[in-house]
Coordinates of C-alpha atoms and ligand atoms in Angstrom, one line a residue:
M3 CA -10.6 11.0 29.6
T4 CA -14.0 13.7 29.6
T5 CA -15.9 13.0 32.8
S6 CA -17.6 17.1 32.8
P7 CA -20.6 16.7 31.8
A8 CA -21.5 17.6 28.1
T9 CA -24.4 18.3 27.5
K10 CA -27.4 20.1 29.9
L11 CA -28.6 16.7 32.0
T12 CA -32.9 18.1 31.1
S13 CA -32.3 18.4 27.6
T14 CA -30.9 14.3 27.6
A15 CA -32.6 12.2 25.7
A16 CA -32.7 9.9 28.4
W17 CA -34.6 12.4 31.1
K18 CA -37.5 12.3 27.9
D19 CA -37.9 9.4 28.0
L20 CA -38.0 9.0 31.9
T21 CA -40.5 12.1 31.7
T22 CA -42.2 10.4 29.2
Q23 CA -41.6 7.6 31.7
F24 CA -43.0 9.1 34.8
E25 CA -46.6 10.0 32.1
L26 CA -47.5 6.2 31.8
I27 CA -47.0 4.4 35.0
G28 CA -46.6 8.1 37.4
K29 CA -50.0 6.7 38.5
K30 CA -50.0 3.4 38.8
H31 CA -50.5 1.9 42.2
L32 CA -48.4 -0.7 43.3
R33 CA -51.3 -2.9 44.0
D34 CA -51.8 -2.9 40.6
F35 CA -48.4 -3.4 40.5
F36 CA -48.1 -6.4 42.1
A37 CA -51.5 -7.9 40.9
E38 CA -49.7 -7.6 37.7
D39 CA -47.2 -9.6 38.5
A40 CA -46.2 -12.2 40.0
S41 CA -42.4 -12.4 40.2
R42 CA -41.9 -8.8 41.1
A43 CA -39.8 -8.8 44.2
E44 CA -37.9 -12.0 42.0
K45 CA -37.9 -9.0 39.4
F46 CA -36.9 -6.3 41.9
S47 CA -34.6 -7.5 44.2
V48 CA -30.5 -7.8 44.1
E49 CA -28.3 -10.3 46.7
A50 CA -25.3 -9.2 47.3
L51 CA -22.7 -9.3 50.0
G52 CA -24.8 -11.2 52.5
L53 CA -27.9 -8.0 51.6
L54 CA -31.2 -8.3 49.9
L55 CA -32.9 -4.9 48.3
D56 CA -35.9 -5.2 47.8
Y57 CA -36.6 -3.1 45.5
S58 CA -40.3 -4.1 44.5
K59 CA -41.8 -1.5 46.2
N60 CA -41.1 1.4 44.8
R61 CA -43.5 2.8 41.4
I62 CA -41.3 1.0 38.7
D63 CA -41.3 -1.5 36.1
S64 CA -38.8 -3.4 34.6
E65 CA -38.5 -0.7 31.3
T66 CA -38.1 2.4 34.2
M67 CA -35.1 0.4 35.3
E68 CA -34.3 0.3 31.9
R69 CA -34.2 4.3 31.5
L70 CA -32.7 5.2 34.8
F71 CA -29.4 2.6 34.0
A72 CA -29.1 4.0 30.4
L73 CA -29.4 8.1 32.4
A74 CA -26.9 6.0 33.8
E75 CA -23.9 5.4 30.7
T76 CA -25.4 9.0 29.4
A77 CA -24.0 10.3 32.3
N78 CA -21.2 8.4 32.3
L79 CA -21.2 7.2 35.6
K80 CA -19.5 4.0 34.9
Q81 CA -16.2 6.3 33.4
H82 CA -16.4 8.6 36.6
I83 CA -16.7 5.4 39.2
E84 CA -12.9 4.9 37.1
A85 CA -11.8 8.5 37.4
M86 CA -12.6 8.5 41.5
F87 CA -11.0 5.7 42.2
N88 CA -7.6 5.6 40.1
G89 CA -7.5 9.6 42.7
E90 CA -8.3 11.9 39.6
K91 CA -9.0 15.1 40.7
I92 CA -13.0 15.4 40.1
N93 CA -13.2 17.2 43.7
T94 CA -12.2 20.4 41.4
T95 CA -13.0 23.0 43.0
E96 CA -10.7 22.2 46.0
D97 CA -8.4 20.1 43.6
R98 CA -8.0 17.1 45.6
A99 CA -8.9 13.3 44.7
V100 CA -11.4 11.6 45.7
L101 CA -9.5 8.9 47.6
H102 CA -12.0 7.1 51.0
T103 CA -11.6 3.9 48.2
A104 CA -8.3 3.3 49.2
L105 CA -8.8 3.9 53.3
R106 CA -9.4 -0.1 53.2
A107 CA -7.8 -1.1 49.9
P108 CA -5.6 -4.3 50.3
Q109 CA -2.4 -3.6 51.6
D110 CA -1.3 -4.7 47.7
A111 CA -3.4 -2.2 46.0
V112 CA -2.1 0.4 44.1
V113 CA -3.0 3.4 44.5
M114 CA -1.5 7.0 43.0
V115 CA -2.0 10.1 43.7
D116 CA 0.8 12.8 42.3
G117 CA 2.9 10.0 40.8
E118 CA 2.6 7.7 44.8
N119 CA 1.7 5.3 45.6
V120 CA -0.6 5.8 48.5
V121 CA -1.9 2.1 50.0
P122 CA 1.5 1.5 51.8
D123 CA 1.0 5.1 54.2
V124 CA -2.8 3.9 54.7
H125 CA -1.6 0.4 56.2
A126 CA 1.3 2.4 58.4
V127 CA -1.2 4.8 60.1
L128 CA -3.3 1.4 60.8
D129 CA -0.3 0.1 62.1
K130 CA 0.1 2.8 64.3
M131 CA -2.7 2.9 65.0
T132 CA -3.1 -1.6 66.2
E133 CA 0.2 -0.5 68.1
F134 CA -1.4 2.3 70.4
C135 CA -5.2 0.8 69.9
N136 CA -2.7 -2.9 71.8
Q137 CA -1.0 0.1 74.3
V138 CA -4.7 1.1 75.7
R139 CA -7.1 -1.4 75.9
S140 CA -4.4 -4.3 77.9
G141 CA -3.3 -0.7 79.9
A142 CA -0.1 -0.9 79.6
W143 CA -0.1 3.4 78.3
K144 CA 0.2 5.1 81.2
G145 CA -1.3 8.4 82.2
Q146 CA 0.5 10.9 84.3
T147 CA -0.2 9.3 88.0
G148 CA 1.3 6.1 85.9
K149 CA -2.7 5.2 85.3
S150 CA -4.1 3.1 82.3
I151 CA -6.9 4.9 80.5
R152 CA -10.1 4.3 81.1
N153 CA -12.1 6.6 79.6
V154 CA -11.3 8.1 76.7
V155 CA -13.1 11.8 74.1
N156 CA -13.0 12.4 71.0
I157 CA -13.5 15.8 70.4
G158 CA -14.0 16.6 67.5
I159 CA -16.8 17.8 65.1
G160 CA -19.4 16.6 61.4
G161 CA -17.2 14.5 59.9
S162 CA -14.7 14.2 63.2
D163 CA -17.2 13.0 64.5
L164 CA -20.5 11.8 63.7
G165 CA -18.7 8.7 61.6
P166 CA -16.2 8.2 65.1
V167 CA -20.3 8.4 67.0
M168 CA -22.1 5.9 64.9
A169 CA -19.9 3.4 64.2
Y170 CA -19.3 3.4 68.0
E171 CA -23.2 2.9 68.5
A172 CA -23.5 0.6 66.1
L173 CA -21.0 -1.6 67.4
K174 CA -21.1 -1.2 70.7
H175 CA -21.6 -5.3 71.0
Y176 CA -18.4 -6.2 70.5
S177 CA -16.7 -3.1 72.2
S178 CA -14.2 -3.3 75.6
R179 CA -17.0 -2.6 78.3
E180 CA -13.6 -2.2 80.4
L181 CA -13.6 1.2 78.9
T182 CA -15.9 4.4 78.8
F183 CA -16.8 6.3 75.8
R184 CA -17.3 10.4 75.5
Y185 CA -18.1 12.8 71.9
V186 CA -17.5 16.2 72.3
S187 CA -18.2 18.3 69.7
N188 CA -20.4 21.1 70.6
V189 CA -19.4 24.5 71.4
D190 CA -21.8 24.6 74.2
G191 CA -19.8 24.1 77.1
T192 CA -22.8 21.9 78.1
D193 CA -21.0 18.6 76.1
F194 CA -18.0 18.5 77.4
A195 CA -18.7 19.9 81.3
E196 CA -21.6 16.8 80.8
A197 CA -19.0 14.3 78.8
T198 CA -16.1 14.4 81.1
I199 CA -18.5 14.9 84.2
D200 CA -18.0 12.5 85.5
L201 CA -14.4 10.8 85.1
D202 CA -10.4 11.0 86.5
P203 CA -8.6 13.0 84.6
A204 CA -6.0 10.7 85.4
E205 CA -7.9 7.9 83.8
T206 CA -8.5 9.8 80.8
L207 CA -7.7 10.5 76.6
F208 CA -8.1 12.8 74.4
V209 CA -8.3 12.4 70.9
V210 CA -8.4 15.4 68.9
S211 CA -9.7 14.7 65.5
S212 CA -10.0 17.7 63.2
K213 CA -8.6 16.9 59.3
T214 CA -8.8 21.1 59.3
F215 CA -6.6 20.9 63.5
T216 CA -8.6 24.7 62.5
T217 CA -12.0 24.0 63.4
L218 CA -13.8 26.8 66.0
E219 CA -15.8 24.2 68.1
T220 CA -12.9 21.4 68.0
M221 CA -10.8 23.8 69.3
T222 CA -12.0 25.2 71.3
N223 CA -13.6 22.1 72.9
A224 CA -9.4 20.8 72.8
R225 CA -8.8 23.6 74.5
T226 CA -10.9 23.4 77.6
A227 CA -9.8 19.6 77.4
R228 CA -6.5 20.4 78.1
Q229 CA -7.1 23.0 81.1
W230 CA -9.2 19.9 82.8
L231 CA -7.0 17.7 82.6
L232 CA -4.4 19.0 84.1
A233 CA -6.1 21.3 86.7
G234 CA -6.8 18.0 87.5
L235 CA -3.8 16.8 87.7
G236 CA -2.2 19.5 89.4
G237 CA -1.0 22.0 86.6
D238 CA 2.0 20.2 85.0
S239 CA 2.0 20.1 81.3
S240 CA 4.2 17.6 80.5
A241 CA 0.9 15.1 81.5
V242 CA -0.6 16.5 77.6
A243 CA 1.4 13.6 76.1
K244 CA 0.2 11.3 78.6
H245 CA -3.7 11.6 77.6
F246 CA -4.2 13.6 74.1
V247 CA -3.6 12.1 71.2
A248 CA -4.5 13.7 67.5
V249 CA -5.5 13.1 64.1
S250 CA -5.3 15.4 61.1
T251 CA -3.6 16.4 58.4
N252 CA -2.6 19.2 59.3
A253 CA 0.9 18.6 61.3
E254 CA 1.9 22.4 62.1
K255 CA -1.1 22.8 63.6
V256 CA -1.0 20.0 65.3
K257 CA 2.3 20.7 66.7
D258 CA 1.7 24.6 68.0
F259 CA -1.2 23.1 70.5
G260 CA 0.8 21.6 72.0
I261 CA 0.6 17.8 71.5
D262 CA 3.2 16.3 70.4
T263 CA 3.3 15.4 66.8
N264 CA 4.6 11.5 68.0
N265 CA 0.6 11.3 69.8
M266 CA -0.5 12.2 66.2
F267 CA -2.6 9.9 63.5
I268 CA -2.8 11.6 59.7
F269 CA -4.6 11.2 57.1
W270 CA -4.3 13.5 53.9
D271 CA -6.4 15.7 51.0
W272 CA -7.6 13.7 49.0
V273 CA -10.3 11.9 51.7
G274 CA -13.1 13.3 52.8
G275 CA -14.4 14.6 55.7
R276 CA -17.8 13.4 55.6
Y277 CA -15.8 10.5 54.3
S278 CA -13.4 9.8 56.7
M279 CA -14.4 7.1 60.0
D280 CA -11.9 5.1 58.2
S281 CA -9.1 6.8 58.2
A282 CA -7.5 7.7 61.7
I283 CA -10.8 9.4 62.0
G284 CA -11.6 5.4 63.7
L285 CA -8.8 5.9 66.1
S286 CA -12.0 6.4 69.3
T287 CA -14.2 3.1 66.5
M288 CA -10.9 1.6 66.9
L289 CA -10.3 1.7 70.9
A290 CA -13.7 0.9 71.6
I291 CA -14.3 -2.2 69.1
G292 CA -10.8 -3.8 69.0
P293 CA -8.1 -3.7 65.7
G294 CA -9.2 -7.0 64.3
H295 CA -13.1 -6.0 64.0
F296 CA -12.2 -2.9 62.9
R297 CA -10.3 -4.3 60.1
D298 CA -13.4 -6.6 60.0
L299 CA -15.2 -2.6 59.3
L300 CA -12.7 -1.2 56.3
A301 CA -12.9 -4.9 54.7
G302 CA -16.5 -4.8 54.6
F303 CA -16.5 -1.4 52.5
H304 CA -13.8 -2.9 50.2
E305 CA -16.2 -5.9 49.8
M306 CA -19.1 -2.4 48.6
D307 CA -16.3 -1.2 47.6
H308 CA -15.4 -3.5 45.1
H309 CA -18.8 -4.9 43.9
F310 CA -19.5 -0.8 43.0
R311 CA -16.5 -0.3 40.7
T312 CA -18.2 -4.3 38.5
T313 CA -21.0 -4.6 39.1
P314 CA -24.0 -4.4 36.4
F315 CA -25.9 -1.4 36.8
E316 CA -28.8 -3.6 36.8
Q317 CA -27.4 -5.9 39.4
N318 CA -25.6 -2.8 41.5
L319 CA -27.1 -1.5 44.5
P320 CA -25.7 1.2 44.7
V321 CA -26.3 2.8 41.4
I322 CA -30.2 0.9 41.8
M323 CA -30.2 3.1 45.2
A324 CA -29.8 6.1 43.5
L325 CA -31.5 6.1 40.4
L326 CA -34.8 5.4 42.0
T327 CA -33.9 8.0 44.8
V328 CA -33.5 10.4 40.9
W329 CA -36.7 9.3 39.8
Y330 CA -38.2 9.7 43.3
V331 CA -36.6 13.3 43.4
N332 CA -36.6 14.3 40.0
F333 CA -40.2 13.3 38.7
F334 CA -42.6 12.4 41.5
D335 CA -41.3 15.6 43.3
A336 CA -40.2 14.4 46.2
K337 CA -38.5 15.8 48.8
T338 CA -37.0 14.1 51.4
I339 CA -36.4 10.3 52.6
A340 CA -36.2 8.5 55.5
V341 CA -33.8 6.4 56.9
L342 CA -35.9 3.8 59.2
P343 CA -33.4 1.2 60.9
Y344 CA -34.5 -1.4 62.3
D345 CA -32.4 -2.6 65.5
Q346 CA -31.0 -0.4 68.0
Y347 CA -27.1 0.5 67.2
L348 CA -28.6 1.9 63.5
K349 CA -29.2 5.1 66.0
R350 CA -27.3 7.7 64.9
F351 CA -27.2 6.8 61.8
P352 CA -29.8 8.7 59.4
A353 CA -27.9 11.9 61.3
Y354 CA -24.0 10.6 60.4
L355 CA -26.1 10.0 56.9
Q356 CA -27.3 13.8 57.0
Q357 CA -24.0 14.8 57.1
L358 CA -22.6 12.5 53.6
T359 CA -26.2 13.3 51.6
M360 CA -26.9 16.5 52.4
E361 CA -22.8 18.4 52.7
S362 CA -22.9 15.6 49.5
N363 CA -25.0 16.8 47.2
G364 CA -27.4 20.0 48.8
K365 CA -25.7 22.2 46.0
S366 CA -27.5 23.9 43.4
T367 CA -24.0 24.8 41.2
T368 CA -22.9 22.8 39.0
L369 CA -19.7 21.2 37.7
A370 CA -18.8 23.6 34.6
G371 CA -21.0 26.8 36.7
D372 CA -23.9 26.6 36.3
R373 CA -27.5 27.2 37.8
V374 CA -29.0 23.7 38.2
S375 CA -32.9 23.4 36.5
Y376 CA -33.8 21.0 38.6
D377 CA -33.9 19.7 42.5
T378 CA -31.0 18.4 44.2
S379 CA -30.3 16.6 47.0
P380 CA -33.8 15.2 49.9
I381 CA -34.0 15.8 53.2
Y382 CA -33.0 12.5 54.2
W383 CA -34.3 11.8 57.7
G384 CA -35.0 9.6 60.5
E385 CA -35.3 7.5 63.8
P386 CA -35.0 3.3 64.1
G387 CA -37.7 1.7 64.5
T388 CA -40.4 1.0 66.2
N389 CA -40.3 4.7 67.5
G390 CA -40.6 7.0 64.9
Q391 CA -44.2 4.1 64.4
H392 CA -45.3 5.1 67.2
S393 CA -44.2 9.1 66.3
F394 CA -44.4 10.2 62.2
Y395 CA -45.1 7.0 60.1
Q396 CA -49.1 9.3 60.6
L397 CA -47.5 11.7 58.1
I398 CA -45.4 9.1 55.6
H399 CA -48.8 7.0 55.6
Q400 CA -51.4 9.9 55.5
G401 CA -50.2 13.4 54.7
T402 CA -49.4 14.9 51.9
H403 CA -46.5 14.2 51.1
L404 CA -44.5 11.5 49.1
I405 CA -41.6 10.5 51.3
P406 CA -39.6 7.3 50.1
C407 CA -38.3 5.3 53.2
D408 CA -35.5 3.1 53.4
F409 CA -35.7 0.0 56.3
I410 CA -33.1 -1.6 57.0
A411 CA -33.3 -5.2 59.0
F412 CA -31.2 -7.3 61.0
A413 CA -32.5 -11.2 60.6
N414 CA -30.3 -11.8 64.2
S415 CA -30.7 -9.4 66.3
L416 CA -27.4 -9.3 68.7
N417 CA -29.3 -9.5 71.6
P418 CA -31.6 -11.3 71.7
L419 CA -34.7 -11.7 74.2
G420 CA -37.4 -13.4 74.4
E421 CA -40.1 -13.2 70.8
H422 CA -38.7 -9.3 70.2
Q423 CA -37.2 -9.2 67.7
D424 CA -40.6 -11.3 66.1
Y425 CA -42.3 -8.1 67.2
L426 CA -39.7 -5.6 64.9
L427 CA -39.3 -7.7 62.6
A428 CA -43.2 -8.2 62.0
N429 CA -43.1 -4.2 62.3
V430 CA -40.7 -3.8 59.7
I431 CA -42.7 -5.8 56.8
A432 CA -45.6 -4.9 57.8
Q433 CA -45.2 -1.0 57.4
G434 CA -43.2 -1.8 53.9
E435 CA -46.2 -3.5 52.2
A436 CA -48.8 -0.8 54.9
L437 CA -47.1 2.2 52.8
A438 CA -46.7 0.5 49.4
M439 CA -51.7 -1.6 49.5
G440 CA -53.0 1.3 52.1
K441 CA -56.1 0.7 52.7
T442 CA -58.9 1.0 50.2
K443 CA -63.1 2.8 51.4
E444 CA -64.4 -0.3 50.3
E445 CA -62.9 -2.6 52.4
V446 CA -63.1 0.2 55.5
E447 CA -66.6 0.1 54.3
A448 CA -67.0 -4.0 55.1
E449 CA -65.6 -4.1 58.7
G450 CA -68.8 -2.1 59.3
T451 CA -66.7 2.0 59.8
N452 CA -68.6 4.3 60.6
A453 CA -69.8 6.3 57.4
D454 CA -67.6 9.5 59.6
L455 CA -65.3 8.1 60.2
V456 CA -64.4 6.0 56.4
P457 CA -62.1 9.2 54.9
H458 CA -59.5 9.3 57.8
R459 CA -59.2 5.2 58.0
V460 CA -58.5 5.1 53.9
F461 CA -55.4 4.3 53.6
E462 CA -54.5 5.6 49.7
G463 CA -50.9 3.5 50.6
N464 CA -48.5 3.2 46.9
R465 CA -45.9 4.4 49.2
P466 CA -43.0 3.9 48.0
S467 CA -40.1 1.6 49.4
N468 CA -37.6 -0.1 50.0
T469 CA -35.8 -3.1 52.6
I470 CA -32.5 -4.0 53.2
M471 CA -33.0 -7.7 55.0
I472 CA -29.0 -9.3 56.9
D473 CA -28.8 -12.0 58.4
R474 CA -26.9 -9.3 61.4
L475 CA -25.2 -6.8 62.8
T476 CA -21.0 -7.1 62.2
P477 CA -18.3 -4.6 61.5
S478 CA -18.7 -5.7 58.5
I479 CA -21.9 -5.9 57.5
L480 CA -22.1 -2.3 58.8
G481 CA -18.5 -1.2 56.5
K482 CA -20.4 -2.5 53.9
L483 CA -24.1 -0.4 54.6
I484 CA -21.7 2.6 54.7
A485 CA -20.3 1.7 51.8
M486 CA -23.7 1.7 50.0
Y487 CA -24.6 4.5 51.1
E488 CA -21.1 6.7 50.0
H489 CA -21.5 4.7 46.3
N490 CA -25.4 5.6 47.0
V491 CA -24.5 9.3 47.6
F492 CA -22.3 9.6 44.4
V493 CA -23.9 8.1 41.8
Q494 CA -26.8 11.1 42.8
G495 CA -24.2 13.7 42.2
V496 CA -23.0 12.1 39.3
I497 CA -26.5 12.3 37.3
W498 CA -27.3 15.6 38.9
Q499 CA -23.4 17.2 37.6
L500 CA -22.6 18.3 41.0
D501 CA -19.1 18.2 42.6
S502 CA -20.3 16.4 45.5
F503 CA -17.0 16.7 47.2
D504 CA -17.3 19.9 48.3
Q505 CA -18.7 22.4 50.7
W506 CA -18.8 25.6 50.2
G507 CA -22.0 26.2 51.8
V508 CA -21.1 26.5 54.7
E509 CA -18.8 28.8 54.5
L510 CA -20.4 32.1 55.2
G511 CA -22.2 30.8 58.2
K512 CA -18.5 31.2 60.0
V513 CA -16.8 33.8 58.8
L514 CA -19.6 35.5 60.0
A515 CA -19.4 34.5 63.3
Q516 CA -16.2 35.0 63.1
K517 CA -17.2 39.1 63.0
I518 CA -19.4 38.9 65.2
I519 CA -17.1 37.4 68.5
P520 CA -16.0 40.3 69.1
E521 CA -19.0 42.1 68.5
L522 CA -20.7 39.6 71.3
Q523 CA -17.9 40.8 73.5
S524 CA -17.5 44.2 73.2
A525 CA -19.9 46.5 75.3
D526 CA -20.6 49.1 73.0
A527 CA -18.2 48.3 69.6
E528 CA -21.0 49.3 66.0
L529 CA -22.8 47.7 64.6
A530 CA -23.0 47.9 60.4
H531 CA -25.6 45.0 59.9
D532 CA -29.2 45.2 59.4
S533 CA -31.3 45.8 61.8
S534 CA -32.4 42.1 62.5
T535 CA -29.2 40.9 63.8
N536 CA -28.0 43.8 65.0
Q537 CA -31.1 43.6 67.3
L538 CA -30.3 40.1 68.6
I539 CA -26.5 40.9 69.7
K540 CA -27.5 44.4 71.8
T541 CA -30.4 42.0 73.8
Y542 CA -27.2 39.2 73.8
R543 CA -25.2 42.0 75.1
K544 CA -28.1 43.2 77.2
L545 CA -29.0 39.9 78.9
K546 CA -25.7 38.7 79.8
A547 CA -24.8 41.9 81.3
Ligands
LIG25 O1 -19.0 21.9 58.4 C1 -18.0 21.7 57.0 C2 -16.9 20.9 57.8 O2 -15.4 21.0 57.3 C3 -17.1 19.5 57.3 O3 -16.9 18.7 56.2 C4 -15.6 19.0 58.2 O4 -16.5 17.1 58.3 C5 -16.9 19.9 59.7 O5 -15.9 20.2 59.4 C6 -14.9 19.2 60.4 O6 -13.8 19.8 59.9 P1 -12.9 19.6 60.5 O7 -12.3 17.8 60.8 O8 -11.5 19.6 59.8 O9 -12.3 19.6 62.3

């Protein structure tokens, strides 16, 4: 099949139609859209898999959506989706298949990579993880001194950290409170020191999570962890086997580090780091919530995969969300998207999405190797509501930037306390309404506001948002939500003709850091950088001394 983009995006008829559409309705106010059509909310909502996506507070009409769907057709989106699910090597710059969807495929599914069905391997690792987690959670897995494990420290960074941290926080309600979980990612020694300050080495298990097992931060933290453990347990290196497990694609490096490969949980090069939280990288998640809940999480992912693959674009949650993003980024010149979960358990969800979205689509070269002539990934950011309301929402309501928002809300709290949930939900609903409708000069004046204050108290409105409303946060729902954003990112990448699965942009800084390390450690090695970089190195040397 041909997935390579044949035509320059901006020359397509679909793109030109959208440009015309923007000229027609780009300035039209959401107040008018709603006033003209009593059934607007119904028309621009999709309910699927227990999620309601209300996208009616977007600056669109039926024609806009038709034209956006036509853009998806022009981009051969359907064929691209099939190519991904079928294991074609769509990550062309790394010559790899992209098969995070196989990680949550049911046991009887068949997903071929290089002539081999990978699903049995996926389930074999899941079974090994299950057995290990049952041993640790039941106390049967003993540390060096015969004590059971009470603390789990995941060491990893990027995709080997953000997913596990986010999932641990999101599913804390379902987690074992007998075990303490810590996450160490930063090469700043403070991260390790604070994470382990109150832990007993005899009761601590380290999960070293790294796809490559070469990442500077993770390997440095893992070596420090080994020293910390051995210092605490009398120096016998046989303790490593009982207190360290590894999650990686690189058995050789795991062995070199000194971790028994029996204590290794593998995954594969067709799983991208930022798409790996439902692979063995989820070991700490499974330890926290237990194998049953972990399988529910995977089932949720899989349901969204199925929805994405089989549902017509008009009813397809990730497709609609992605096309709206394209609409704002490329036609309204929106630079950022705020993701605002109204659930404290999702406090790390925006940070997780930052890697997923921006490492995937923060690119300016097309698959064909050309410089793009349009903007690509917006900057994703956010905080849980209602905290954000008392901080940066001022800018979203009255600032000069157009910031489309994704509100995520749950009808039922996992911690129902008095009237908290009604207040929380009233706030999220009110924010969407305020952003869309605003408050006119006339309305402000009618309240008897002093004339000099009127301009300050006007809200122009017409600020777009999606609201995703769900019954309650469960492992399955979390899987659906994450998969929805994964596929949203995929669709954006298809439209923008990008390789969403490489990350060459992180390489240069890593290489330069390797060069600078010995220069910082030497008092007088000659420096041949630009004058600013030289100055910073010299200043560090002086201050360090
Ligand atoms: O930051 C670049 C990156 O390669 C990410 O894509 C990845 O998630 C992270 O580093 C960690 O890599 P690894 O799991 O190989 O340690």
